[in-house]
PDB file of C-alpha atoms in Angstrom:
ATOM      1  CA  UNK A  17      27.037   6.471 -54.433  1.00 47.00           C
ATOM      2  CA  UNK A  18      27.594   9.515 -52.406  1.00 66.00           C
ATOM      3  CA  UNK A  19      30.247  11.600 -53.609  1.00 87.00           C
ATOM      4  CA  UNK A  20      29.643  12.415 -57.558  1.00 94.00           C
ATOM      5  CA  UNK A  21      32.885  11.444 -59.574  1.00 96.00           C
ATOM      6  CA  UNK A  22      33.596  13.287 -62.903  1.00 95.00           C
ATOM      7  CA  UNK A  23      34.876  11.889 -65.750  1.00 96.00           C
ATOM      8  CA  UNK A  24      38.407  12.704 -66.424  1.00 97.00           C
ATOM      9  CA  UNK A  25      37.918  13.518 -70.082  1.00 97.00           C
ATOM     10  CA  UNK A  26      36.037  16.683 -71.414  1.00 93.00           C
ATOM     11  CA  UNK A  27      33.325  15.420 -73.398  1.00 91.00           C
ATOM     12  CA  UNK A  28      31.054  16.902 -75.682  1.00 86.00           C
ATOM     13  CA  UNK A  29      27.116  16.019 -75.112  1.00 84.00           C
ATOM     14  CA  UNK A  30      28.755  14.230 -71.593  1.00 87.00           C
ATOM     15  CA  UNK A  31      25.969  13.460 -68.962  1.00 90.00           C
ATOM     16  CA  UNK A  32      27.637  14.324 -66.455  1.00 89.00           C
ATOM     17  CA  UNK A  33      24.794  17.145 -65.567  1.00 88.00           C
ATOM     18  CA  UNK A  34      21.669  14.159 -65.913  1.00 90.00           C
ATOM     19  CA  UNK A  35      23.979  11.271 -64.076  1.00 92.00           C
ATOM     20  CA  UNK A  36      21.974  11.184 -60.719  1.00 91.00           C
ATOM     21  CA  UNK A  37      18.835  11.172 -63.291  1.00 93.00           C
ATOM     22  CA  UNK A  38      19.983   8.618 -65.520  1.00 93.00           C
ATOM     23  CA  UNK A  39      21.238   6.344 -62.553  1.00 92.00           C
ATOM     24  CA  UNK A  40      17.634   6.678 -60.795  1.00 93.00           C
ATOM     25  CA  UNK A  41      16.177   5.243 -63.813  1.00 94.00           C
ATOM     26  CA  UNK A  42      18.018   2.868 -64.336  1.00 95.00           C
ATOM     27  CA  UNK A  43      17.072  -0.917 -63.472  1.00 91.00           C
ATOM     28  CA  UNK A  44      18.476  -2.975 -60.686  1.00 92.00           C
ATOM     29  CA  UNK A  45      20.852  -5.741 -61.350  1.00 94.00           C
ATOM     30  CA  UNK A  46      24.125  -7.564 -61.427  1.00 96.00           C
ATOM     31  CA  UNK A  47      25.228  -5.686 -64.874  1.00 96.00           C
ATOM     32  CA  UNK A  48      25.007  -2.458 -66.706  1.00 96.00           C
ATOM     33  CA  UNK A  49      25.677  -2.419 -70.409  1.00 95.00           C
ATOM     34  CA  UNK A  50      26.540   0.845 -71.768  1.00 95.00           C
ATOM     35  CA  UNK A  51      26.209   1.381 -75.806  1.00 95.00           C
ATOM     36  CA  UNK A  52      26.987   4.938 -75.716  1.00 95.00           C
ATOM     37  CA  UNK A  53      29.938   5.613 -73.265  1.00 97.00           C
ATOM     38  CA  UNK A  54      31.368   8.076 -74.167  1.00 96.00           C
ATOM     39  CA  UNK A  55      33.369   9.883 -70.869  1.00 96.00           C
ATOM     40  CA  UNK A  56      32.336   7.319 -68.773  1.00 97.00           C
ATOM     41  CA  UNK A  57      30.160   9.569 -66.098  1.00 96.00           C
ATOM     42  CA  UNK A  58      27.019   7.165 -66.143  1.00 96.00           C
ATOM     43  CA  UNK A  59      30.056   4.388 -65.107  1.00 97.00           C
ATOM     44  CA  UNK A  60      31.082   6.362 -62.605  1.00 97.00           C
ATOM     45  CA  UNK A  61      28.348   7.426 -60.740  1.00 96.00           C
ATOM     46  CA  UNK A  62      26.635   3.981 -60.566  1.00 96.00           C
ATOM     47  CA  UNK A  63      27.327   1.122 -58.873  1.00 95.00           C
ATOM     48  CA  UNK A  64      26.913  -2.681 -60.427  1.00 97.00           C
ATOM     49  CA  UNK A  65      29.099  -5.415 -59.941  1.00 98.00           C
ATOM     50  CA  UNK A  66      30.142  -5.588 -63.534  1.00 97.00           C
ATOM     51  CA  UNK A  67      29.625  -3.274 -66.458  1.00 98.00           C
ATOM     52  CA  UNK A  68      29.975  -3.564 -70.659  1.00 97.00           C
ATOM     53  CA  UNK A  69      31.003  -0.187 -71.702  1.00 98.00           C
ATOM     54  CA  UNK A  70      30.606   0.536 -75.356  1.00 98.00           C
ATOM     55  CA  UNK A  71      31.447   2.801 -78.012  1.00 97.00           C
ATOM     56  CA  UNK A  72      32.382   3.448 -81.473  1.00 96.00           C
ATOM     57  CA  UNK A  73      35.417   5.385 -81.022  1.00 97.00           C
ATOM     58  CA  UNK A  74      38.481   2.809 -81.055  1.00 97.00           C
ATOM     59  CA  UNK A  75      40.810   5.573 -79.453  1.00 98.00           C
ATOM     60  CA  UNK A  76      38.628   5.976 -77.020  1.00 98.00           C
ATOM     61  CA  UNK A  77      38.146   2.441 -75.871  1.00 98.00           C
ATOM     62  CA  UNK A  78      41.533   1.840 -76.759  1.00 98.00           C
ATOM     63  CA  UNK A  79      42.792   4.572 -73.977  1.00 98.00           C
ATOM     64  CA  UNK A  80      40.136   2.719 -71.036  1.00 98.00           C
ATOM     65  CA  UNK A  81      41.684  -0.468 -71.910  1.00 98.00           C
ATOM     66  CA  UNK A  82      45.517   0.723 -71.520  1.00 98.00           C
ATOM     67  CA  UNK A  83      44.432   2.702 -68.505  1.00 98.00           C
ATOM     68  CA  UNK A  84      42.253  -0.267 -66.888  1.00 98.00           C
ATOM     69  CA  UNK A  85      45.689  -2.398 -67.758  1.00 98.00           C
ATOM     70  CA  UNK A  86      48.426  -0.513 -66.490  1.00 98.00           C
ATOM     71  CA  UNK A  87      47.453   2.692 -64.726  1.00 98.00           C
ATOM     72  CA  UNK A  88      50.862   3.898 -63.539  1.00 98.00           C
ATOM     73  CA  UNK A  89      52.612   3.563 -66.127  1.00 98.00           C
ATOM     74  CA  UNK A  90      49.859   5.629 -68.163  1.00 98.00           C
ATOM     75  CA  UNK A  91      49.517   8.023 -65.762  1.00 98.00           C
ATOM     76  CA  UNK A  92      53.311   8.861 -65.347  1.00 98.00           C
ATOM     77  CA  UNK A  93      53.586   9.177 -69.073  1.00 98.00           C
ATOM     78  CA  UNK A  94      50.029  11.326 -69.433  1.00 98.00           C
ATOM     79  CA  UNK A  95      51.569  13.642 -66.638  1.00 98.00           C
ATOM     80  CA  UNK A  96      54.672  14.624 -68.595  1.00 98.00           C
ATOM     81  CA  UNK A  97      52.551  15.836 -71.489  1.00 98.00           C
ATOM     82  CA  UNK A  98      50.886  18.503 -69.090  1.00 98.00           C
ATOM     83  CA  UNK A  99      53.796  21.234 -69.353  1.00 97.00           C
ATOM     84  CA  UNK A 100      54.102  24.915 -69.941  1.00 97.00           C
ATOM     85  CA  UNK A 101      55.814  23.937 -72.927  1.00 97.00           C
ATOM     86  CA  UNK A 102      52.798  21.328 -74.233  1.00 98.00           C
ATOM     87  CA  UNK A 103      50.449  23.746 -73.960  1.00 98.00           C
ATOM     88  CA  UNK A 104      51.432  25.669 -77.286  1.00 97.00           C
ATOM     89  CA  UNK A 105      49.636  25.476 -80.894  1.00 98.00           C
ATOM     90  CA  UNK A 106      52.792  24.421 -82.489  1.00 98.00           C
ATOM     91  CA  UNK A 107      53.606  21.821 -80.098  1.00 98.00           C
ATOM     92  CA  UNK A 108      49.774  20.739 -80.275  1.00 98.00           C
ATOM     93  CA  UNK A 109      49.416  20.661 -83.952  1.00 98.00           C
ATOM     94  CA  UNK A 110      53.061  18.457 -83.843  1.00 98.00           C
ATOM     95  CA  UNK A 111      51.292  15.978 -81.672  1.00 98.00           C
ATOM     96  CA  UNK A 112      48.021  16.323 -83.719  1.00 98.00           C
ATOM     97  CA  UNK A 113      50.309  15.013 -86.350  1.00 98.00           C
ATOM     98  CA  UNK A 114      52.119  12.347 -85.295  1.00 98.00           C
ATOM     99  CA  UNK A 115      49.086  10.843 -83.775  1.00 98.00           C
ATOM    100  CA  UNK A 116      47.114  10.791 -87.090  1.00 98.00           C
ATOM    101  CA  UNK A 117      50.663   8.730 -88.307  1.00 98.00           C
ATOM    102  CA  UNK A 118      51.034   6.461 -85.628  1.00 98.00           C
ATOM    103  CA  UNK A 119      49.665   3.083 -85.147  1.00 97.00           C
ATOM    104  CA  UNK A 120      50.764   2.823 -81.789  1.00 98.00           C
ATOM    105  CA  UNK A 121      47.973   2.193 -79.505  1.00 98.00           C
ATOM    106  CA  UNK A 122      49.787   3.193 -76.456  1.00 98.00           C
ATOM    107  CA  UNK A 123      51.166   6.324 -78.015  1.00 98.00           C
ATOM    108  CA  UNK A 124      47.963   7.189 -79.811  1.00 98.00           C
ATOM    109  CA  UNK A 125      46.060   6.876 -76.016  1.00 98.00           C
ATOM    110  CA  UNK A 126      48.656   9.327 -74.593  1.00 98.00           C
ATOM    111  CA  UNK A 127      47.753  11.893 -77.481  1.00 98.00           C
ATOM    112  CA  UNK A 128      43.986  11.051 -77.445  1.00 98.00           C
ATOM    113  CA  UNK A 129      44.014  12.540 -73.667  1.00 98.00           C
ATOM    114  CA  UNK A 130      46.494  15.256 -74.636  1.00 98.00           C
ATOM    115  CA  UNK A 131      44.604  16.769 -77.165  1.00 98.00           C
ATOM    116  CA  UNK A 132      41.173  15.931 -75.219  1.00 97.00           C
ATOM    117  CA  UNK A 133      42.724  18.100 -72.581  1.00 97.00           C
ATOM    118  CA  UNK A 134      44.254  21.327 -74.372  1.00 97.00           C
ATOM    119  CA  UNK A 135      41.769  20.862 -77.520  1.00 97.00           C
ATOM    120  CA  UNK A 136      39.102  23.186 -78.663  1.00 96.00           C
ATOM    121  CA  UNK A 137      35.811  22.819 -76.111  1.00 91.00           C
ATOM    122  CA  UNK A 138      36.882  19.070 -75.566  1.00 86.00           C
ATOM    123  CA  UNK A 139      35.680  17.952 -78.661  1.00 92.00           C
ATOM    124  CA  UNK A 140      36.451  14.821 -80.650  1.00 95.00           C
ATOM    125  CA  UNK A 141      36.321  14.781 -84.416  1.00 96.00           C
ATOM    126  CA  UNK A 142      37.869  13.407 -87.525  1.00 97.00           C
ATOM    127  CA  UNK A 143      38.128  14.055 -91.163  1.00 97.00           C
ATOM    128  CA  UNK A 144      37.031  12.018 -94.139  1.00 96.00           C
ATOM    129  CA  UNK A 145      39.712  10.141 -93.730  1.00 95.00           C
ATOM    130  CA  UNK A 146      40.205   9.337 -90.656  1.00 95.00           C
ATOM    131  CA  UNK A 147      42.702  12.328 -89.218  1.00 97.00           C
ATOM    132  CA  UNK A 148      42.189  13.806 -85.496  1.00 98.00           C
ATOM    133  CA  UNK A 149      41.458  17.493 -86.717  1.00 97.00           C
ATOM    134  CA  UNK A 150      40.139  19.351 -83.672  1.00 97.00           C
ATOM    135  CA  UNK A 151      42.153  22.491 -83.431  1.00 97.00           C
ATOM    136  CA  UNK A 152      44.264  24.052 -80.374  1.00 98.00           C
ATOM    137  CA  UNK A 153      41.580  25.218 -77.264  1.00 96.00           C
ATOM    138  CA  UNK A 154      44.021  27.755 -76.069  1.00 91.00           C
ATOM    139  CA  UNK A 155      43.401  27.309 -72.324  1.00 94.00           C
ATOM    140  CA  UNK A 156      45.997  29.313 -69.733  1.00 93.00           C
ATOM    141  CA  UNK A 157      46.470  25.726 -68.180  1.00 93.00           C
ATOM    142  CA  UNK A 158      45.495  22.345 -68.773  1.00 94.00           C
ATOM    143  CA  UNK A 159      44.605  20.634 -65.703  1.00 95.00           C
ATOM    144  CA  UNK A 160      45.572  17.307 -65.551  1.00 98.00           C
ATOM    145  CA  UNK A 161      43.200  15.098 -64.231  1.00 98.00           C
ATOM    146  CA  UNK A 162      45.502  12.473 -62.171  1.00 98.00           C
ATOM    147  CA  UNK A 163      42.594  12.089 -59.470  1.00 98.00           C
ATOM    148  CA  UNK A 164      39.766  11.443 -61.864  1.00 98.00           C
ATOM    149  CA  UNK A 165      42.259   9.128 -64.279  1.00 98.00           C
ATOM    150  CA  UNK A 166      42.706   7.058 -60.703  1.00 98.00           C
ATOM    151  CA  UNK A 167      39.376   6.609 -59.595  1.00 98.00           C
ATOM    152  CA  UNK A 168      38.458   5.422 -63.233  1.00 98.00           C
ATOM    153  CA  UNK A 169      41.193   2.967 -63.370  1.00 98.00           C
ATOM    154  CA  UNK A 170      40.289   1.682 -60.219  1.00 98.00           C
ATOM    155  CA  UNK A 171      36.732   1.333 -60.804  1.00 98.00           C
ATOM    156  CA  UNK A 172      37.292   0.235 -64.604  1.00 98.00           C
ATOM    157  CA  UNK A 173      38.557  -3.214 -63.233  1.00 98.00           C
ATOM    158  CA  UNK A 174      35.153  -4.236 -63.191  1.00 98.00           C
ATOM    159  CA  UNK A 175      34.217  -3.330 -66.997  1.00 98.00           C
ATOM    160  CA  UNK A 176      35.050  -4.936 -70.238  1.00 98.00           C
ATOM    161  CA  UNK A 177      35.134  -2.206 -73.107  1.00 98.00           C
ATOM    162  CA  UNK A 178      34.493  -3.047 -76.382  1.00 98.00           C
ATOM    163  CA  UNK A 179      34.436  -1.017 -79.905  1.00 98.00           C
ATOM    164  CA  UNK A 180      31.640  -2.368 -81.576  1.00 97.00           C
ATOM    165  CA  UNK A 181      28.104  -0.935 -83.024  1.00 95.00           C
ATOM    166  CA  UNK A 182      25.028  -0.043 -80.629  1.00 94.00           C
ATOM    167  CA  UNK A 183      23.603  -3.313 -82.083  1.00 94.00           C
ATOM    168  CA  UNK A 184      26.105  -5.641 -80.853  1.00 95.00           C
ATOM    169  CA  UNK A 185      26.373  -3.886 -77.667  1.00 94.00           C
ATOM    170  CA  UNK A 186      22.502  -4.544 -77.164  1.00 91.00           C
ATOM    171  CA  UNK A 187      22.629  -8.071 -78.326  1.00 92.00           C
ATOM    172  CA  UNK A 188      24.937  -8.724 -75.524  1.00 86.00           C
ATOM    173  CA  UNK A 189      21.874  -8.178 -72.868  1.00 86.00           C
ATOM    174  CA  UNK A 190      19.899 -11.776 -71.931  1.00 74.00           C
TER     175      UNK A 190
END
């Protein structure tokens, strides 16, 4: 790959920075399977024909599976959450809310890259009990990443996520 694509979530302990290191080392073959995706920039800056891409976080997963599925729609939606008006503590701690209530897996991946984008640092954490409870990053303005969601829906059609422990992910490989 020539051009190095970023991932289009912020990502705590990302590898981003090692991904032409990582990619060197990595074997040659049909498949590449993944345990610890996380933000996708190993994906993204590697090229195999098809691609398991694993990790324990079912909001994450669940967000590259809506996005892989229908990547307008998402898109349009994500975009109208990146406003002057979204980008407020109140607003954010609102959302932070009514994620943590919902069950909706379509709502709940609109939120997860909401509050990935205007969260503290881009981290991802939850209570004791299962609550989002990152606080509000404060940033001047969000960018939203409509390039980087693209490319990653486009190249996604060749992956099958799943939401499983390291272990199953490795007992996947012949």
């Amino acid at each position: 790959m020539s051009k190095k694509h970023r991932a289009f979530l912020k990502w705590a302990g990302g590898k981003y920075g090692l991904s032409d290191v990582i990619a060197k080392m990595l074997p040659k073959g049909q498949r590449l399977i993944e345990p610890f995706v996380g933000a996708g920039s190993v994906f993204l800056n590697t090229d195999y024909d098809e691609y398991i891409l694993n990790d324990i976080n079912k909001d994450l997963i669940n967000l590259y599976k809506i996005l892989q599925k229908t990547p307008d729609t998402f898109i349009d939606d994500a975009r109208k959450l990146f406003t002057v008006n979204n980008n407020d503590a109140d607003v954010y701690y609102q959302f932070r809310a009514e994620f943590n209530a919902s069950e909706n897996s379509y709502f709940r991946s609109l939120m997860f890259l909401y509050m990935n984008k205007h969260g503290y640092n881009g981290l991802c954490r939850y209570n004791k009990s299962g609550g989002y409870n990152v606080p509000f990053g404060r940033y001047k303005k969000p960018y939203f990443p409509e390039a980087e969601l693209n490319f990653f829906a486009e190249k996604s059609q060749k992956a099958t996520f799943v939401c499983e422990g390291y272990r199953q992910t490795f007992a996947r490989a012949n």
